[in-house]
JSON list of C-alpha atoms in Angstrom, two decimals:
[
{"chain": "A", "resi": 1, "resn": "MET", "atom": "CA", "xyz": [97.70, -139.53, -65.40]},
{"chain": "A", "resi": 2, "resn": "TYR", "atom": "CA", "xyz": [101.04, -137.98, -64.45]},
{"chain": "A", "resi": 3, "resn": "PRO", "atom": "CA", "xyz": [100.94, -134.44, -63.12]},
{"chain": "A", "resi": 4, "resn": "TYR", "atom": "CA", "xyz": [102.99, -131.50, -64.30]},
{"chain": "A", "resi": 5, "resn": "LEU", "atom": "CA", "xyz": [104.52, -129.07, -61.82]},
{"chain": "A", "resi": 6, "resn": "PHE", "atom": "CA", "xyz": [102.89, -126.13, -63.62]},
{"chain": "A", "resi": 7, "resn": "VAL", "atom": "CA", "xyz": [100.80, -125.67, -66.73]},
{"chain": "A", "resi": 8, "resn": "TYR", "atom": "CA", "xyz": [101.64, -122.82, -69.06]},
{"chain": "A", "resi": 9, "resn": "GLY", "atom": "CA", "xyz": [98.72, -120.47, -69.56]},
{"chain": "A", "resi": 10, "resn": "PRO", "atom": "CA", "xyz": [99.09, -118.91, -73.02]},
{"chain": "A", "resi": 11, "resn": "TYR", "atom": "CA", "xyz": [96.41, -116.28, -72.43]},
{"chain": "A", "resi": 12, "resn": "SER", "atom": "CA", "xyz": [97.89, -115.12, -69.14]},
{"chain": "A", "resi": 13, "resn": "ASP", "atom": "CA", "xyz": [101.48, -115.79, -70.29]},
{"chain": "A", "resi": 14, "resn": "ASP", "atom": "CA", "xyz": [102.15, -117.35, -66.92]},
{"chain": "A", "resi": 15, "resn": "PHE", "atom": "CA", "xyz": [102.87, -120.71, -65.30]},
{"chain": "A", "resi": 16, "resn": "VAL", "atom": "CA", "xyz": [99.74, -121.88, -63.48]},
{"chain": "A", "resi": 17, "resn": "PRO", "atom": "CA", "xyz": [100.37, -124.04, -60.39]},
{"chain": "A", "resi": 18, "resn": "TYR", "atom": "CA", "xyz": [99.26, -127.66, -60.78]},
{"chain": "A", "resi": 19, "resn": "LEU", "atom": "CA", "xyz": [101.32, -130.07, -58.68]},
{"chain": "A", "resi": 20, "resn": "ALA", "atom": "CA", "xyz": [103.46, -127.25, -57.34]},
{"chain": "A", "resi": 21, "resn": "ASN", "atom": "CA", "xyz": [102.42, -124.20, -55.33]},
{"chain": "A", "resi": 22, "resn": "SER", "atom": "CA", "xyz": [105.22, -121.87, -56.35]},
{"chain": "A", "resi": 23, "resn": "PHE", "atom": "CA", "xyz": [108.69, -121.37, -57.74]},
{"chain": "A", "resi": 24, "resn": "LYS", "atom": "CA", "xyz": [111.35, -118.78, -57.02]},
{"chain": "A", "resi": 25, "resn": "TRP", "atom": "CA", "xyz": [114.93, -118.06, -57.91]},
{"chain": "A", "resi": 26, "resn": "ILE", "atom": "CA", "xyz": [117.22, -118.43, -54.90]},
{"chain": "A", "resi": 27, "resn": "ASP", "atom": "CA", "xyz": [120.05, -116.93, -56.92]},
{"chain": "A", "resi": 28, "resn": "ALA", "atom": "CA", "xyz": [121.01, -116.74, -60.62]},
{"chain": "A", "resi": 29, "resn": "TYR", "atom": "CA", "xyz": [121.85, -120.47, -60.65]},
{"chain": "A", "resi": 30, "resn": "THR", "atom": "CA", "xyz": [119.27, -122.04, -58.32]},
{"chain": "A", "resi": 31, "resn": "LEU", "atom": "CA", "xyz": [115.55, -122.48, -58.97]},
{"chain": "A", "resi": 32, "resn": "GLU", "atom": "CA", "xyz": [113.40, -123.66, -56.05]},
{"chain": "A", "resi": 33, "resn": "ILE", "atom": "CA", "xyz": [109.97, -125.27, -56.46]},
{"chain": "A", "resi": 34, "resn": "THR", "atom": "CA", "xyz": [107.53, -125.90, -53.62]},
{"chain": "A", "resi": 35, "resn": "LEU", "atom": "CA", "xyz": [105.00, -128.71, -54.05]},
{"chain": "A", "resi": 36, "resn": "LYS", "atom": "CA", "xyz": [101.44, -128.81, -52.81]},
{"chain": "A", "resi": 37, "resn": "PRO", "atom": "CA", "xyz": [101.51, -130.78, -49.54]},
{"chain": "A", "resi": 38, "resn": "ASP", "atom": "CA", "xyz": [98.11, -132.39, -50.20]},
{"chain": "A", "resi": 39, "resn": "ALA", "atom": "CA", "xyz": [99.05, -134.04, -53.52]},
{"chain": "A", "resi": 40, "resn": "TYR", "atom": "CA", "xyz": [98.86, -137.85, -53.58]},
{"chain": "A", "resi": 41, "resn": "TRP", "atom": "CA", "xyz": [99.39, -140.70, -56.01]},
{"chain": "A", "resi": 42, "resn": "TRP", "atom": "CA", "xyz": [96.38, -142.91, -56.68]},
{"chain": "A", "resi": 43, "resn": "ASP", "atom": "CA", "xyz": [97.77, -145.53, -54.29]},
{"chain": "A", "resi": 44, "resn": "GLY", "atom": "CA", "xyz": [97.57, -143.01, -51.43]},
{"chain": "A", "resi": 45, "resn": "LYS", "atom": "CA", "xyz": [101.29, -142.22, -51.16]},
{"chain": "A", "resi": 46, "resn": "PRO", "atom": "CA", "xyz": [102.16, -138.52, -51.08]},
{"chain": "A", "resi": 47, "resn": "ILE", "atom": "CA", "xyz": [103.78, -136.91, -54.10]},
{"chain": "A", "resi": 48, "resn": "THR", "atom": "CA", "xyz": [107.10, -135.60, -52.83]},
{"chain": "A", "resi": 49, "resn": "ALA", "atom": "CA", "xyz": [110.28, -133.86, -53.90]},
{"chain": "A", "resi": 50, "resn": "GLU", "atom": "CA", "xyz": [111.82, -137.36, -54.23]},
{"chain": "A", "resi": 51, "resn": "ASP", "atom": "CA", "xyz": [109.35, -138.06, -57.06]},
{"chain": "A", "resi": 52, "resn": "VAL", "atom": "CA", "xyz": [110.36, -134.81, -58.75]},
{"chain": "A", "resi": 53, "resn": "LYS", "atom": "CA", "xyz": [114.06, -135.64, -58.39]},
{"chain": "A", "resi": 54, "resn": "TRP", "atom": "CA", "xyz": [113.52, -139.15, -59.80]},
{"chain": "A", "resi": 55, "resn": "SER", "atom": "CA", "xyz": [111.61, -137.74, -62.78]},
{"chain": "A", "resi": 56, "resn": "PHE", "atom": "CA", "xyz": [114.75, -135.84, -63.73]},
{"chain": "A", "resi": 57, "resn": "ASP", "atom": "CA", "xyz": [117.36, -138.37, -62.59]},
{"chain": "A", "resi": 58, "resn": "VAL", "atom": "CA", "xyz": [115.95, -141.13, -64.82]},
{"chain": "A", "resi": 59, "resn": "ASN", "atom": "CA", "xyz": [116.77, -138.87, -67.76]},
{"chain": "A", "resi": 60, "resn": "LYS", "atom": "CA", "xyz": [120.36, -138.79, -66.55]},
{"chain": "A", "resi": 61, "resn": "LEU", "atom": "CA", "xyz": [120.50, -142.58, -66.17]},
{"chain": "A", "resi": 62, "resn": "CYS", "atom": "CA", "xyz": [118.93, -143.38, -69.55]},
{"chain": "A", "resi": 63, "resn": "PRO", "atom": "CA", "xyz": [119.02, -141.79, -73.00]},
{"chain": "A", "resi": 64, "resn": "LEU", "atom": "CA", "xyz": [115.44, -140.53, -73.02]},
{"chain": "A", "resi": 65, "resn": "SER", "atom": "CA", "xyz": [113.71, -137.63, -74.74]},
{"chain": "A", "resi": 66, "resn": "GLY", "atom": "CA", "xyz": [114.17, -135.52, -71.60]},
{"chain": "A", "resi": 67, "resn": "SER", "atom": "CA", "xyz": [117.88, -136.22, -71.21]},
{"chain": "A", "resi": 68, "resn": "TYR", "atom": "CA", "xyz": [118.74, -132.88, -72.86]},
{"chain": "A", "resi": 69, "resn": "ILE", "atom": "CA", "xyz": [117.85, -131.12, -69.59]},
{"chain": "A", "resi": 70, "resn": "TRP", "atom": "CA", "xyz": [121.10, -132.36, -68.05]},
{"chain": "A", "resi": 71, "resn": "ASN", "atom": "CA", "xyz": [123.03, -130.08, -70.41]},
{"chain": "A", "resi": 72, "resn": "TYR", "atom": "CA", "xyz": [121.64, -127.23, -68.31]},
{"chain": "A", "resi": 73, "resn": "LEU", "atom": "CA", "xyz": [121.50, -128.78, -64.82]},
{"chain": "A", "resi": 74, "resn": "THR", "atom": "CA", "xyz": [124.17, -130.07, -62.46]},
{"chain": "A", "resi": 75, "resn": "GLU", "atom": "CA", "xyz": [121.91, -131.33, -59.69]},
{"chain": "A", "resi": 76, "resn": "VAL", "atom": "CA", "xyz": [118.31, -131.74, -58.55]},
{"chain": "A", "resi": 77, "resn": "GLU", "atom": "CA", "xyz": [118.34, -131.41, -54.77]},
{"chain": "A", "resi": 78, "resn": "VAL", "atom": "CA", "xyz": [115.63, -132.52, -52.35]},
{"chain": "A", "resi": 79, "resn": "VAL", "atom": "CA", "xyz": [115.46, -129.88, -49.62]},
{"chain": "A", "resi": 80, "resn": "ASN", "atom": "CA", "xyz": [112.51, -131.42, -47.78]},
{"chain": "A", "resi": 81, "resn": "PRO", "atom": "CA", "xyz": [109.46, -133.50, -48.80]},
{"chain": "A", "resi": 82, "resn": "THR", "atom": "CA", "xyz": [107.78, -130.55, -50.53]},
{"chain": "A", "resi": 83, "resn": "THR", "atom": "CA", "xyz": [110.77, -128.52, -51.73]},
{"chain": "A", "resi": 84, "resn": "VAL", "atom": "CA", "xyz": [113.17, -129.26, -54.57]},
{"chain": "A", "resi": 85, "resn": "ARG", "atom": "CA", "xyz": [116.02, -127.14, -55.94]},
{"chain": "A", "resi": 86, "resn": "PHE", "atom": "CA", "xyz": [117.42, -127.18, -59.45]},
{"chain": "A", "resi": 87, "resn": "HIS", "atom": "CA", "xyz": [121.07, -126.22, -59.71]},
{"chain": "A", "resi": 88, "resn": "LEU", "atom": "CA", "xyz": [122.00, -124.82, -63.09]},
{"chain": "A", "resi": 89, "resn": "ASN", "atom": "CA", "xyz": [125.12, -125.70, -65.04]},
{"chain": "A", "resi": 90, "resn": "LYS", "atom": "CA", "xyz": [127.07, -122.44, -64.75]},
{"chain": "A", "resi": 91, "resn": "SER", "atom": "CA", "xyz": [129.13, -123.24, -67.83]},
{"chain": "A", "resi": 92, "resn": "ASN", "atom": "CA", "xyz": [126.03, -123.71, -70.01]},
{"chain": "A", "resi": 93, "resn": "ILE", "atom": "CA", "xyz": [123.34, -121.27, -68.88]},
{"chain": "A", "resi": 94, "resn": "ASN", "atom": "CA", "xyz": [120.13, -121.35, -70.88]},
{"chain": "A", "resi": 95, "resn": "TYR", "atom": "CA", "xyz": [117.23, -119.89, -68.92]},
{"chain": "A", "resi": 96, "resn": "TYR", "atom": "CA", "xyz": [114.84, -120.54, -71.80]},
{"chain": "A", "resi": 97, "resn": "ARG", "atom": "CA", "xyz": [115.47, -124.31, -71.58]},
{"chain": "A", "resi": 98, "resn": "ILE", "atom": "CA", "xyz": [115.42, -124.28, -67.77]},
{"chain": "A", "resi": 99, "resn": "THR", "atom": "CA", "xyz": [111.80, -123.12, -67.82]},
{"chain": "A", "resi": 100, "resn": "ASP", "atom": "CA", "xyz": [111.08, -126.64, -69.17]},
{"chain": "A", "resi": 101, "resn": "VAL", "atom": "CA", "xyz": [111.44, -127.95, -65.60]},
{"chain": "A", "resi": 102, "resn": "LEU", "atom": "CA", "xyz": [108.29, -126.03, -64.67]},
{"chain": "A", "resi": 103, "resn": "THR", "atom": "CA", "xyz": [106.16, -128.08, -67.06]},
{"chain": "A", "resi": 104, "resn": "TRP", "atom": "CA", "xyz": [107.91, -131.42, -66.51]},
{"chain": "A", "resi": 105, "resn": "MET", "atom": "CA", "xyz": [105.78, -134.56, -66.10]},
{"chain": "A", "resi": 106, "resn": "ILE", "atom": "CA", "xyz": [106.34, -136.06, -62.64]},
{"chain": "A", "resi": 107, "resn": "MET", "atom": "CA", "xyz": [106.48, -139.84, -62.22]},
{"chain": "A", "resi": 108, "resn": "PRO", "atom": "CA", "xyz": [106.00, -141.85, -59.01]},
{"chain": "A", "resi": 109, "resn": "LYS", "atom": "CA", "xyz": [109.47, -142.89, -57.90]},
{"chain": "A", "resi": 110, "resn": "HIS", "atom": "CA", "xyz": [108.21, -145.93, -55.98]},
{"chain": "A", "resi": 111, "resn": "ARG", "atom": "CA", "xyz": [106.83, -147.44, -59.19]},
{"chain": "A", "resi": 112, "resn": "TRP", "atom": "CA", "xyz": [109.28, -146.28, -61.84]},
{"chain": "A", "resi": 113, "resn": "GLU", "atom": "CA", "xyz": [112.46, -146.90, -59.86]},
{"chain": "A", "resi": 114, "resn": "ALA", "atom": "CA", "xyz": [111.35, -150.52, -59.39]},
{"chain": "A", "resi": 115, "resn": "LEU", "atom": "CA", "xyz": [110.70, -150.80, -63.14]},
{"chain": "A", "resi": 116, "resn": "TYR", "atom": "CA", "xyz": [114.13, -149.31, -63.83]},
{"chain": "A", "resi": 117, "resn": "LYS", "atom": "CA", "xyz": [115.77, -151.87, -61.53]},
{"chain": "A", "resi": 118, "resn": "GLU", "atom": "CA", "xyz": [113.89, -154.64, -63.35]},
{"chain": "A", "resi": 119, "resn": "ILE", "atom": "CA", "xyz": [114.36, -153.65, -67.01]},
{"chain": "A", "resi": 120, "resn": "GLY", "atom": "CA", "xyz": [116.88, -150.80, -66.98]},
{"chain": "A", "resi": 121, "resn": "CYS", "atom": "CA", "xyz": [116.72, -148.18, -69.68]},
{"chain": "A", "resi": 122, "resn": "LYS", "atom": "CA", "xyz": [114.23, -150.26, -71.64]},
{"chain": "A", "resi": 123, "resn": "ILE", "atom": "CA", "xyz": [111.59, -148.35, -69.67]},
{"chain": "A", "resi": 124, "resn": "GLY", "atom": "CA", "xyz": [112.05, -145.62, -72.26]},
{"chain": "A", "resi": 125, "resn": "THR", "atom": "CA", "xyz": [112.04, -147.81, -75.37]},
{"chain": "A", "resi": 126, "resn": "ASP", "atom": "CA", "xyz": [110.37, -151.19, -74.80]},
{"chain": "A", "resi": 127, "resn": "PHE", "atom": "CA", "xyz": [108.03, -150.64, -71.86]},
{"chain": "A", "resi": 128, "resn": "ALA", "atom": "CA", "xyz": [104.44, -149.91, -72.95]},
{"chain": "A", "resi": 129, "resn": "ASP", "atom": "CA", "xyz": [102.68, -149.55, -69.56]},
{"chain": "A", "resi": 130, "resn": "THR", "atom": "CA", "xyz": [99.58, -151.38, -70.78]},
{"chain": "A", "resi": 131, "resn": "GLU", "atom": "CA", "xyz": [98.64, -153.05, -67.49]},
{"chain": "A", "resi": 132, "resn": "PHE", "atom": "CA", "xyz": [96.30, -150.29, -66.41]},
{"chain": "A", "resi": 133, "resn": "ASP", "atom": "CA", "xyz": [95.63, -151.75, -62.96]},
{"chain": "A", "resi": 134, "resn": "LYS", "atom": "CA", "xyz": [99.36, -151.34, -62.16]},
{"chain": "A", "resi": 135, "resn": "ILE", "atom": "CA", "xyz": [99.65, -147.71, -63.25]},
{"chain": "A", "resi": 136, "resn": "VAL", "atom": "CA", "xyz": [100.18, -145.34, -60.33]},
{"chain": "A", "resi": 137, "resn": "GLY", "atom": "CA", "xyz": [99.25, -141.88, -61.49]},
{"chain": "A", "resi": 138, "resn": "GLY", "atom": "CA", "xyz": [98.46, -138.61, -59.81]},
{"chain": "A", "resi": 139, "resn": "GLY", "atom": "CA", "xyz": [96.10, -136.84, -62.15]},
{"chain": "A", "resi": 140, "resn": "PRO", "atom": "CA", "xyz": [92.31, -136.55, -62.12]},
{"chain": "A", "resi": 141, "resn": "TYR", "atom": "CA", "xyz": [91.78, -139.28, -64.75]},
{"chain": "A", "resi": 142, "resn": "ARG", "atom": "CA", "xyz": [92.90, -142.93, -64.77]},
{"chain": "A", "resi": 143, "resn": "ALA", "atom": "CA", "xyz": [93.41, -144.82, -68.03]},
{"chain": "A", "resi": 144, "resn": "VAL", "atom": "CA", "xyz": [90.97, -147.71, -68.43]},
{"chain": "A", "resi": 145, "resn": "TYR", "atom": "CA", "xyz": [92.16, -148.98, -71.80]},
{"chain": "A", "resi": 146, "resn": "TRP", "atom": "CA", "xyz": [93.37, -147.91, -75.20]},
{"chain": "A", "resi": 147, "resn": "GLU", "atom": "CA", "xyz": [92.88, -149.22, -78.67]},
{"chain": "A", "resi": 148, "resn": "GLY", "atom": "CA", "xyz": [94.78, -147.79, -81.60]},
{"chain": "A", "resi": 149, "resn": "ASP", "atom": "CA", "xyz": [94.83, -144.04, -81.13]},
{"chain": "A", "resi": 150, "resn": "THR", "atom": "CA", "xyz": [91.83, -143.99, -78.79]},
{"chain": "A", "resi": 151, "resn": "TRP", "atom": "CA", "xyz": [92.26, -143.76, -75.02]},
{"chain": "A", "resi": 152, "resn": "VAL", "atom": "CA", "xyz": [89.45, -144.19, -72.49]},
{"chain": "A", "resi": 153, "resn": "TYR", "atom": "CA", "xyz": [89.83, -142.54, -69.09]},
{"chain": "A", "resi": 154, "resn": "GLN", "atom": "CA", "xyz": [87.80, -142.67, -65.88]},
{"chain": "A", "resi": 155, "resn": "ARG", "atom": "CA", "xyz": [87.55, -139.85, -63.36]},
{"chain": "A", "resi": 156, "resn": "VAL", "atom": "CA", "xyz": [89.44, -140.38, -60.09]},
{"chain": "A", "resi": 157, "resn": "GLU", "atom": "CA", "xyz": [87.02, -139.27, -57.39]},
{"chain": "A", "resi": 158, "resn": "ASP", "atom": "CA", "xyz": [89.49, -138.73, -54.56]}
]
């Protein structure tokens, strides 16, 4: 339901573009990612660099499983709607961990920021996202329901 910037291809040993078109190193401490301009959330809003930034910033605001990434970053900068830059923590360089940003799950800021304002950091512990009609995703399949460990998805045609 939530797209990744890239998907790691183990057979090609490469990062395959998914939500993003490309990445490049601007310098030894700055990684730039360019998003696909025709990517949209299910509600029709474009997926932008602001969504990417939010998907990292929420891990700075709340103690979540992805919060570790801020040991290696100092800033996630929105350059324009389709370009985001990751500024590395020069005092704690770990290029192996920084590659995690390439396969990060991107969340729609317009939905998750509102949830954060409503329930704070409980979005990472108490929020179950079980109202499927309210989920705003960006992947090719929408969750219809789940029961136990079984999920049922429906193809998103557009």
